[in-house]
Coordinates of N, CA and C in Angstrom, one line a residue:
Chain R
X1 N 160.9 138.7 179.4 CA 160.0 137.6 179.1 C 159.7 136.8 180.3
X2 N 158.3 136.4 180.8 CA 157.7 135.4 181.2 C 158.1 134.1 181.3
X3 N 158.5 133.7 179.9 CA 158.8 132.4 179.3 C 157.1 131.5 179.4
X4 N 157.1 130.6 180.3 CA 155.8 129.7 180.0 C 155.1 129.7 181.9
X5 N 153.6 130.6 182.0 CA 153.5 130.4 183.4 C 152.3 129.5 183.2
X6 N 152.2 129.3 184.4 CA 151.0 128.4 184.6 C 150.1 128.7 186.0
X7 N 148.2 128.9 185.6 CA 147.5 129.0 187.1 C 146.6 127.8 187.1
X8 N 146.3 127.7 188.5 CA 147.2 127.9 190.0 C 148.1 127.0 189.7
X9 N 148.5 127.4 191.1 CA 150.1 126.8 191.4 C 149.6 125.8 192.3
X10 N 148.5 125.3 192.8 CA 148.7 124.6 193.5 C 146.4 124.6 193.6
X11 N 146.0 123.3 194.0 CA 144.6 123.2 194.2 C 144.2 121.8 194.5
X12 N 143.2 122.0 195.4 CA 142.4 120.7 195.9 C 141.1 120.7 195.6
X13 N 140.6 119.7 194.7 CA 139.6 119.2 194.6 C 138.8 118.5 195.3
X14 N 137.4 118.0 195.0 CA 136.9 117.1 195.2 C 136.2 116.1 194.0
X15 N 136.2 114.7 194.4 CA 136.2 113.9 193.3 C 134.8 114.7 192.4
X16 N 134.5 114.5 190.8 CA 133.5 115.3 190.4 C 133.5 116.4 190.5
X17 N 134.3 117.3 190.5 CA 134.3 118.6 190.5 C 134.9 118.8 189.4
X18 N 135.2 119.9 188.9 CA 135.7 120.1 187.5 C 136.5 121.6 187.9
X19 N 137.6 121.8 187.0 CA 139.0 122.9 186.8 C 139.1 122.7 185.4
X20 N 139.6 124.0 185.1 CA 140.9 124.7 184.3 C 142.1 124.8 184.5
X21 N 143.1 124.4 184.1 CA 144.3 124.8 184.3 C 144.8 125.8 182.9
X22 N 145.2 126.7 183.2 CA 145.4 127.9 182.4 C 147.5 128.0 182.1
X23 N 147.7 128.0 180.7 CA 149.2 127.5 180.3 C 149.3 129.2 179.6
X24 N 150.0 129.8 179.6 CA 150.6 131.2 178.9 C 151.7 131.4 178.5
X25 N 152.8 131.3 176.9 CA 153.8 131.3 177.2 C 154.1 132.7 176.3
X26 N 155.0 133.5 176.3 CA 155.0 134.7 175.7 C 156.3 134.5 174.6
X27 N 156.5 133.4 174.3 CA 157.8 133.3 173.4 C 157.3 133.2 171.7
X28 N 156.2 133.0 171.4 CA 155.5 133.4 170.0 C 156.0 131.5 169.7
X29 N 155.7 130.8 170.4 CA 156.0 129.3 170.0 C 155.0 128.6 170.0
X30 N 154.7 127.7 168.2 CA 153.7 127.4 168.4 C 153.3 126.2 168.7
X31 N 153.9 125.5 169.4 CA 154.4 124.0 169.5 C 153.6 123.9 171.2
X32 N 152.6 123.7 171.9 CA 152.5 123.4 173.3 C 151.9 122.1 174.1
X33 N 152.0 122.0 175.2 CA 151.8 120.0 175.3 C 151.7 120.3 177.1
X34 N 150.5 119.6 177.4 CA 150.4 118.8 178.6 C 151.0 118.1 179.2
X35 N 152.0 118.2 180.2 CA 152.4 116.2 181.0 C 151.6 116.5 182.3
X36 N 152.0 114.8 182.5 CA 151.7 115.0 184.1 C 153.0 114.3 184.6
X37 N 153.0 114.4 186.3 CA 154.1 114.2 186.5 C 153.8 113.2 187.8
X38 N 154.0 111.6 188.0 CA 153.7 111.2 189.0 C 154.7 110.7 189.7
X39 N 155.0 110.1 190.7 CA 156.0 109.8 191.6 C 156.4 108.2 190.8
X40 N 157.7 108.3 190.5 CA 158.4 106.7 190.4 C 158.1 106.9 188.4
X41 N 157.2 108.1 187.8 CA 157.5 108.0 186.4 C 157.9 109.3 186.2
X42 N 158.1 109.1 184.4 CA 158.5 110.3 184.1 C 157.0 111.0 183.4
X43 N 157.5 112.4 182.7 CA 156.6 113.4 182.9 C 155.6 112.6 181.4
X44 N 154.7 112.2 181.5 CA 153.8 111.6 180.5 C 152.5 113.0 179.4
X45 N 152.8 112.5 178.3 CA 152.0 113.3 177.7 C 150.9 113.3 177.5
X46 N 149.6 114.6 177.9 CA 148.5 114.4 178.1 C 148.3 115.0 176.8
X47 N 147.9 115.6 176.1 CA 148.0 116.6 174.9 C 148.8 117.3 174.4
X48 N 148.6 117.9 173.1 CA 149.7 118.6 172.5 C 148.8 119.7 171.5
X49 N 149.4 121.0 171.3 CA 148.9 121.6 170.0 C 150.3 121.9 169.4
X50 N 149.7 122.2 167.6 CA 150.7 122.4 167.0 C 150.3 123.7 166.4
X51 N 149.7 124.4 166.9 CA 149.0 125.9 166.7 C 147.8 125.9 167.0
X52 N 147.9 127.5 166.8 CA 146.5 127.7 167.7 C 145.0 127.4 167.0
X53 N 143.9 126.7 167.5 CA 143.0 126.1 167.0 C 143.4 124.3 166.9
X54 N 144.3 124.0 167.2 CA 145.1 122.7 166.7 C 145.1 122.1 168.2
X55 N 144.4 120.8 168.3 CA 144.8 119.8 169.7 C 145.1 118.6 169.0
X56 N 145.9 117.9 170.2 CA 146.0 116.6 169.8 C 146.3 115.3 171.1
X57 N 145.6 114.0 170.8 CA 145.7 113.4 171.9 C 147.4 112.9 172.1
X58 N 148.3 113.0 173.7 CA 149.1 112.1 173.7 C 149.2 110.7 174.1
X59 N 149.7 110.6 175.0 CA 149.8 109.1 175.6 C 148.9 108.9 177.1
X60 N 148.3 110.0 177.6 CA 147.0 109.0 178.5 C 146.3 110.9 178.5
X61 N 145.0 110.4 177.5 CA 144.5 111.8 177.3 C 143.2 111.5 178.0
X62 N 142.8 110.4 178.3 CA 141.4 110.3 179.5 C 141.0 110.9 180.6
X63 N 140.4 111.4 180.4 CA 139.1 112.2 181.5 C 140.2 113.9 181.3
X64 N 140.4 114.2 180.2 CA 141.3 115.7 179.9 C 140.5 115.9 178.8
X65 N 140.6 117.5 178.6 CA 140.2 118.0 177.2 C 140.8 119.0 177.7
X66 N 141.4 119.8 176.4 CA 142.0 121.2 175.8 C 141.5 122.0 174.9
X67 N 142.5 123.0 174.8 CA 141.5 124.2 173.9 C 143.0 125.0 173.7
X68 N 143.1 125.2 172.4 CA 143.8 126.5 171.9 C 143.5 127.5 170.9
X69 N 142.7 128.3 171.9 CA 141.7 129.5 171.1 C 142.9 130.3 170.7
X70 N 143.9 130.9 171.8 CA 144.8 131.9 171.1 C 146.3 131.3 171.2
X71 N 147.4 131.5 170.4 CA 148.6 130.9 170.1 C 148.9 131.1 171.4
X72 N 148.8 131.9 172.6 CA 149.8 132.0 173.6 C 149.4 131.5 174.8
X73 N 147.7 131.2 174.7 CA 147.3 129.9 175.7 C 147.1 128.3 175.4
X74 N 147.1 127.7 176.3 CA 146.6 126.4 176.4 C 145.8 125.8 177.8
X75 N 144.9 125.5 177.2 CA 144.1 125.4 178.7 C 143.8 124.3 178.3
X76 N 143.8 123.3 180.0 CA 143.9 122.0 180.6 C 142.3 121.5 180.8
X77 N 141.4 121.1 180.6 CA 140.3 121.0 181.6 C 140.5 119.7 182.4
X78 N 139.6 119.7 183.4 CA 139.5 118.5 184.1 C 137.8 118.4 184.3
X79 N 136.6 117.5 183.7 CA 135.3 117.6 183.7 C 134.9 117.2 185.4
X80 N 135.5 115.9 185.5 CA 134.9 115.5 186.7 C 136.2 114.3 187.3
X81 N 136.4 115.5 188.0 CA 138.0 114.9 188.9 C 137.7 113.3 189.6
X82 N 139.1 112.9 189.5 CA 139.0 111.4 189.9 C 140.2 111.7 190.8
X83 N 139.9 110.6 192.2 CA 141.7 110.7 192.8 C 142.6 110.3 191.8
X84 N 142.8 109.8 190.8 CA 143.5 108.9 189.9 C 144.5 110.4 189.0
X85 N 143.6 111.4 189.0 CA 144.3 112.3 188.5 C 144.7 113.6 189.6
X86 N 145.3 113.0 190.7 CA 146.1 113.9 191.3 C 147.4 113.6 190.6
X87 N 148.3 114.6 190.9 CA 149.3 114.6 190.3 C 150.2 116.0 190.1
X88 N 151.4 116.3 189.7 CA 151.7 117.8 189.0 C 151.4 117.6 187.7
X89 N 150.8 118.9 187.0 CA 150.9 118.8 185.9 C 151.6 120.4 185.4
X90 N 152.4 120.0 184.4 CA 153.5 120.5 183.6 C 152.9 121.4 182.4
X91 N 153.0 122.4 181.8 CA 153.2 122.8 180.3 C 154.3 123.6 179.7
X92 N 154.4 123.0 178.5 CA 155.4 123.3 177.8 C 155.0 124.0 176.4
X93 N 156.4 124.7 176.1 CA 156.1 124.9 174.3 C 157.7 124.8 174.0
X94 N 157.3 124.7 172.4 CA 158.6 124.7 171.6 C 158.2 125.5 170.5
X95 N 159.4 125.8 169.9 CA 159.4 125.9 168.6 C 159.0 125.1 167.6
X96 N 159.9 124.0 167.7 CA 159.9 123.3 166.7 C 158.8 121.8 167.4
X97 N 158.4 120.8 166.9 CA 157.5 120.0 167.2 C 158.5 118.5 167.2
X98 N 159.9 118.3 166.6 CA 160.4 117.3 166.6 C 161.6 116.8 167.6
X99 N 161.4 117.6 168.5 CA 162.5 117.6 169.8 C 163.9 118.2 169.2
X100 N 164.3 118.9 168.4 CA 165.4 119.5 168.1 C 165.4 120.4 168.6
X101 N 164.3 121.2 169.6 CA 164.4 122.1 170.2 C 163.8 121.7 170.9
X102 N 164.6 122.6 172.2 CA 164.1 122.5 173.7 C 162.8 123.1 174.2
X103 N 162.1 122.1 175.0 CA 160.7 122.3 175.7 C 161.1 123.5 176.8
X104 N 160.4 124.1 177.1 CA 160.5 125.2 177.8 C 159.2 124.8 178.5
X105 N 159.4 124.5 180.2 CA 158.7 124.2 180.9 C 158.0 125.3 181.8
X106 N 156.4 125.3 182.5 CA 156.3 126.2 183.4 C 156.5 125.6 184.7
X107 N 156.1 125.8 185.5 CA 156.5 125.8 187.2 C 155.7 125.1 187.3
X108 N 154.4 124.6 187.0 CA 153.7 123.0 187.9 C 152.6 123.8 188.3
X109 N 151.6 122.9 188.6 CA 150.4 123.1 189.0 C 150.6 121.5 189.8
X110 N 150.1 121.8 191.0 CA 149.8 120.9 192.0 C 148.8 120.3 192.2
X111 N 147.8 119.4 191.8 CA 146.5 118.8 192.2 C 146.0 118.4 193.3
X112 N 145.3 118.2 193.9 CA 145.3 116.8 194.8 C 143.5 116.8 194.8
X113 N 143.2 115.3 194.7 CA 141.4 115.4 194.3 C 141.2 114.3 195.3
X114 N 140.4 115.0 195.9 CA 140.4 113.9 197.4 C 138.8 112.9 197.0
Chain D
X1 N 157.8 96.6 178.2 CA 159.2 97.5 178.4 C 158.9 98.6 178.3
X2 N 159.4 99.8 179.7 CA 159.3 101.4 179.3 C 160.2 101.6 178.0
X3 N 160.0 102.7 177.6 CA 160.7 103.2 176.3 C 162.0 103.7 176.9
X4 N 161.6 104.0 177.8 CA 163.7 104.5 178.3 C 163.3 103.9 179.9
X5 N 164.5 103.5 180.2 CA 164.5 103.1 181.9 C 165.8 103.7 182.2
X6 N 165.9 104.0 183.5 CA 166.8 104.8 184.4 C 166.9 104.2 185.6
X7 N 168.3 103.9 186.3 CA 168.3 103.7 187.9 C 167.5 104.8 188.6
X8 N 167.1 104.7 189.2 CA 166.1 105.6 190.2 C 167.2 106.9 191.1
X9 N 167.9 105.7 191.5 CA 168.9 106.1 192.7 C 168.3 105.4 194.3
X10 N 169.1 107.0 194.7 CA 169.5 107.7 194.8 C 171.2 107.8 194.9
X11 N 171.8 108.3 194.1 CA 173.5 108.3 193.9 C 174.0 109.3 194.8
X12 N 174.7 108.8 195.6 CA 174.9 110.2 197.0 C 176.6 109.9 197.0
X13 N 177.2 110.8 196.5 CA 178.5 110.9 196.4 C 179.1 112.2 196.7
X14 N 180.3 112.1 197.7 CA 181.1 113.3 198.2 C 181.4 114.6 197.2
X15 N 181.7 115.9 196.9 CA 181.6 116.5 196.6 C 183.2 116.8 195.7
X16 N 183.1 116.4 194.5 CA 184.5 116.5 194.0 C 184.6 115.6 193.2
X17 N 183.5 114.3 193.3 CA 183.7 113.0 192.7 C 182.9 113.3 191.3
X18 N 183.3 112.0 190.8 CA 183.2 111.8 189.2 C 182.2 110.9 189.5
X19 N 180.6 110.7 189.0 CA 179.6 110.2 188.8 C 179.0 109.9 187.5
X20 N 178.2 108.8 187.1 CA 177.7 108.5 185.8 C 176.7 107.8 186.0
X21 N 175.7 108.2 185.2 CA 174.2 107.4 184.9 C 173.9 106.9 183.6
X22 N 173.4 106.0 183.5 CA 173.2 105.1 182.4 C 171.7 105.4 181.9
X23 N 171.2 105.0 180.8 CA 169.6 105.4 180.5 C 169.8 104.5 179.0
X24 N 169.0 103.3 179.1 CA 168.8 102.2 178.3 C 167.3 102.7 177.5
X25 N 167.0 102.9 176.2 CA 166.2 103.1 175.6 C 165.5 101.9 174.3
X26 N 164.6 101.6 174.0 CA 164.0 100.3 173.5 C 163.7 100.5 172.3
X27 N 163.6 101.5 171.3 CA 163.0 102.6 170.5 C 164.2 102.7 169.6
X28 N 164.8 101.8 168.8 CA 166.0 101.9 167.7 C 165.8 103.0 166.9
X29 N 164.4 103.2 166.5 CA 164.5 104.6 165.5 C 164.6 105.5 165.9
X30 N 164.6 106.2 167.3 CA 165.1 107.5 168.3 C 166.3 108.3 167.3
X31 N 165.8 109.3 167.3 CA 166.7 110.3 166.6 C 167.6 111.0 167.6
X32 N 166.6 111.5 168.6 CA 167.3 113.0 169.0 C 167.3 112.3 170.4
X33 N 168.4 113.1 171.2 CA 168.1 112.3 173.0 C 168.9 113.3 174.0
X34 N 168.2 113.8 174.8 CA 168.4 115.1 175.4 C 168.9 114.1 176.7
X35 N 169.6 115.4 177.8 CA 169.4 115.0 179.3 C 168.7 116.5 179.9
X36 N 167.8 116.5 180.6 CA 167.1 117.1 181.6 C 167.5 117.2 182.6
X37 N 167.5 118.1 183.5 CA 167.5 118.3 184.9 C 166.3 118.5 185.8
X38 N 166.0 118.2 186.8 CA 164.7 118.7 187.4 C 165.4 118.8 189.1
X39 N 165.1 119.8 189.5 CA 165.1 120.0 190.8 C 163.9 119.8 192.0
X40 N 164.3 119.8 193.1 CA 163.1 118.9 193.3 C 162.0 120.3 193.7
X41 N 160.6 119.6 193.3 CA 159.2 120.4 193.3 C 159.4 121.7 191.9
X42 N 160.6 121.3 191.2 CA 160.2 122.5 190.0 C 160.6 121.8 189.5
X43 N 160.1 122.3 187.5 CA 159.8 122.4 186.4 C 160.9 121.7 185.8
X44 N 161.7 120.6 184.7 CA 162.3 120.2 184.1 C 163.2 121.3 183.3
X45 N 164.4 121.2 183.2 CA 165.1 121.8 182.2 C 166.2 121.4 181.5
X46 N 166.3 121.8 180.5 CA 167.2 120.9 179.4 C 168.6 121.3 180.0
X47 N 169.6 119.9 180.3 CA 171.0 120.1 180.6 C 171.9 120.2 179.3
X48 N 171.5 119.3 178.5 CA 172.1 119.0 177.6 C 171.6 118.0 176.2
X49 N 172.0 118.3 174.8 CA 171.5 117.4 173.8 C 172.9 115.8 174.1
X50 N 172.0 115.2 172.9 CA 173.5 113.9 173.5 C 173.3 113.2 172.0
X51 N 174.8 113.4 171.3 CA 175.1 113.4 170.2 C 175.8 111.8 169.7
X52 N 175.7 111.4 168.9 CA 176.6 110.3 168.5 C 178.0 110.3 168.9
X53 N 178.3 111.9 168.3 CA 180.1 111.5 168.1 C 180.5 111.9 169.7
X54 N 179.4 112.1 171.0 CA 179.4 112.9 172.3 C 179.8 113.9 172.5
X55 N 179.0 114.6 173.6 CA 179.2 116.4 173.1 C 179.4 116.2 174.9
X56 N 180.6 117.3 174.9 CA 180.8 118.0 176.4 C 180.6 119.4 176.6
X57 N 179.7 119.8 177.9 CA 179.6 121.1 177.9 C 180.4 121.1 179.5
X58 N 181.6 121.9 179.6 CA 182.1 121.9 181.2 C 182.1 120.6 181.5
X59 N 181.8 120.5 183.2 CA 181.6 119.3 183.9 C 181.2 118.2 183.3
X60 N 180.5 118.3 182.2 CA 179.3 117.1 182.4 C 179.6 116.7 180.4
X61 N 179.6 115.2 180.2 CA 179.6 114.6 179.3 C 178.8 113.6 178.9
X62 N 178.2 113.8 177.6 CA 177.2 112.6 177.3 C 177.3 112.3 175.8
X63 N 177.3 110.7 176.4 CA 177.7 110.3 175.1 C 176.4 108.7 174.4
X64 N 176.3 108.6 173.2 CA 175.3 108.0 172.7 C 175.7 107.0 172.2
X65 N 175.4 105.2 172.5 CA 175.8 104.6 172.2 C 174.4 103.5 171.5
X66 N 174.7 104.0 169.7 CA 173.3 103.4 169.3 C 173.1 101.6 169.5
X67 N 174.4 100.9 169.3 CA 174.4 99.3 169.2 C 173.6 98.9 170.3
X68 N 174.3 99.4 171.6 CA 173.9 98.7 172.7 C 172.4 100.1 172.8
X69 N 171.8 100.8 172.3 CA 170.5 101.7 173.0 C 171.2 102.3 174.5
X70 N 172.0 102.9 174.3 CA 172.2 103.3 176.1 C 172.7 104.8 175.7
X71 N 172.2 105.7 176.5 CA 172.9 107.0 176.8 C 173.6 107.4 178.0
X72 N 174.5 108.2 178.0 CA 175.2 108.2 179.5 C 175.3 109.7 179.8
X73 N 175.3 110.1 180.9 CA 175.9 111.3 181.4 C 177.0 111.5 182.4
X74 N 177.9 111.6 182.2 CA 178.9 112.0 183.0 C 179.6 113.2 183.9
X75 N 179.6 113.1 185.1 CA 179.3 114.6 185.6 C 181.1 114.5 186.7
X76 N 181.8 115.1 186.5 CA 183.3 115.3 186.7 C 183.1 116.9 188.0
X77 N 183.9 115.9 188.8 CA 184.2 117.2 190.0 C 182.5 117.9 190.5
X78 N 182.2 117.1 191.1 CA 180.4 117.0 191.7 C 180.6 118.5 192.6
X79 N 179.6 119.2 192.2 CA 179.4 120.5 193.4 C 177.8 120.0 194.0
X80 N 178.0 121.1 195.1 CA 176.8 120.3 195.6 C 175.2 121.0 195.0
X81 N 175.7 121.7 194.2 CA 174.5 122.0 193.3 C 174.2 121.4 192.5
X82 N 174.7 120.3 191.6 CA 174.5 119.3 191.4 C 173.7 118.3 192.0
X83 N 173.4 118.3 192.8 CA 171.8 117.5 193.4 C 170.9 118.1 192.3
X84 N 170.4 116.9 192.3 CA 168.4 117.2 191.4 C 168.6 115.8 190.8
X85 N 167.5 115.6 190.1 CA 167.3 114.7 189.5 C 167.7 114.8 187.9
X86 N 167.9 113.7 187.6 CA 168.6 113.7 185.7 C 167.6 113.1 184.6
X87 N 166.8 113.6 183.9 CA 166.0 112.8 183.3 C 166.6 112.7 182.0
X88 N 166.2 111.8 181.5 CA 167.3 111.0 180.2 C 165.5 111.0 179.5
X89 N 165.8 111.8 178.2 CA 164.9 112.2 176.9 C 164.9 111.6 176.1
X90 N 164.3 110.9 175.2 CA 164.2 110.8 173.5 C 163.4 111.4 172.7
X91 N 163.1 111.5 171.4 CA 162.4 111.7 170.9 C 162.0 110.8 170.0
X92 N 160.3 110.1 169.8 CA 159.9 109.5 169.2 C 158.5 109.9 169.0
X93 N 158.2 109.3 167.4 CA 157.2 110.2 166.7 C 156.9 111.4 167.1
X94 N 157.9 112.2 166.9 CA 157.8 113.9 167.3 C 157.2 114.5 168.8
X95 N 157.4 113.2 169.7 CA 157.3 113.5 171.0 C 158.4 113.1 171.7
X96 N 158.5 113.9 172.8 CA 159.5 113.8 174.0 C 158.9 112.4 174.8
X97 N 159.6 111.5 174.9 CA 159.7 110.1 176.4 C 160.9 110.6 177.0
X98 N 160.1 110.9 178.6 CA 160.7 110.7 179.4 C 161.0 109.7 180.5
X99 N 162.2 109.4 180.2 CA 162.5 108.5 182.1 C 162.1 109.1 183.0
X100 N 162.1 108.2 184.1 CA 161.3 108.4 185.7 C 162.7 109.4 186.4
X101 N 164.1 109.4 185.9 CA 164.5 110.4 186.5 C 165.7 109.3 186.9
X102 N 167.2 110.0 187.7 CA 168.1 109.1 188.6 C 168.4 110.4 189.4
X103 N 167.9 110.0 190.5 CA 168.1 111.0 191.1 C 169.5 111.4 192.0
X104 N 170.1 112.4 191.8 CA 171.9 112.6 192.3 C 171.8 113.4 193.6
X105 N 172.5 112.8 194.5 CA 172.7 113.5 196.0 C 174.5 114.0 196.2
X106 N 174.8 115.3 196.9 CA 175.7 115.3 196.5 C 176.0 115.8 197.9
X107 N 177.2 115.5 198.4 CA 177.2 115.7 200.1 C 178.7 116.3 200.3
X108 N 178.9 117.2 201.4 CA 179.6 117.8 201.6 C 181.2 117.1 202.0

């Protein structure tokens, strides 16, 4: 198993430019969520699905939109990049949706939007 | 007030020693409260859940103290792979808060 990958691993923008970040996890779990991760905080939630066809906003879902067409993706967009959203960003899934089960993290995607 | 706060660090302690971090949370109705690991430039991973009655796995013990809101981890006989950072979890409204991290340095 895979567990949860994420593309790219790494990308520079420019401000108004627009991305996908692309989330894949192969564990049949329907539980998956956006963070981002900035220096001096912890990893903050940008969205969440609770199956596939299912999004939902978290705690700073501005200038992001998602999509979960099939249970085993989740994709990130970014319309029109701001420096504000440099940053890593993280995806995860669970099983379960109430933290009794552990998030299973991918390896980061790297931003930087000049 | 964050929902959980954490010393930052950096905690740089010789290799053998007994270390402990604190993680104060503001959130009384918190059910569940994990500790995390993160190494640095990768991905978070779960070290451990952290129980009322406190749960030890090996090295490392964490224990839940609801009166005062504080969770601890306790990490006995430091290797030096023990460096990374510790993020202290809760769960509220069926989401994960995470702390900014305490980050542990561990020196030969």
């Amino acid at each position: 198993n895979a567990g949860v990958t994420q593309t790219p691993k790494f990308r520079v923008l420019k401000t108004g430019q627009s991305m996908t970040l692309l989330c894949a996890q192969d564990m049949n779990h329907e539980y998956m969520y956006w963070y981002r991760q900035d220096p001096g905080m912890g990893l903050r939630l940008i969205h969440y699905s609770v199956g596939e066809g299912t999004t939902a906003k978290g705690e700073v879902p501005d200038g992001y939109n998602v999509s979960r067409l099939k249970k085993q993706n989740f994709l990130l967009g970014l319309e029109s990049a701001a420096p504000s959203q440099t940053s890593v960003y993280f995806c995860a899934s669970s099983r379960q949706l109430d933290g009794t089960d552990t998030q299973y993290f991918g390896p980061g995607t790297r931003l930087t939007v000049l | 007030r964050k929902e959980v706060e954490q010393d930052p660090g950096p905690f740089n302690v010789p290799e053998g020693a007994t270390v402990a971090f604190n993680c104060t949370y503001s959130n009384s109705a918190s059910q569940s409260f994990f500790w995390y690991r993160q190494d640095c430039r990768k991905e978070p991973k779960l070290l451990m859940s952290v129980y009322s009655s406190g749960n030890e796995d090996g090295r490392f013990t964490a224990q839940l103290n609801r009166a005062s809101q504080y969770i601890s981890l306790l990490i006995r006989d430091s290797k030096l792979s023990d460096s990374a950072t510790y993020l202290c979890v809760l769960v509220s409204s069926y989401k994960l808060i995470f702390g900014s991290g305490t980050r542990l340095l561990v020196r030969p």
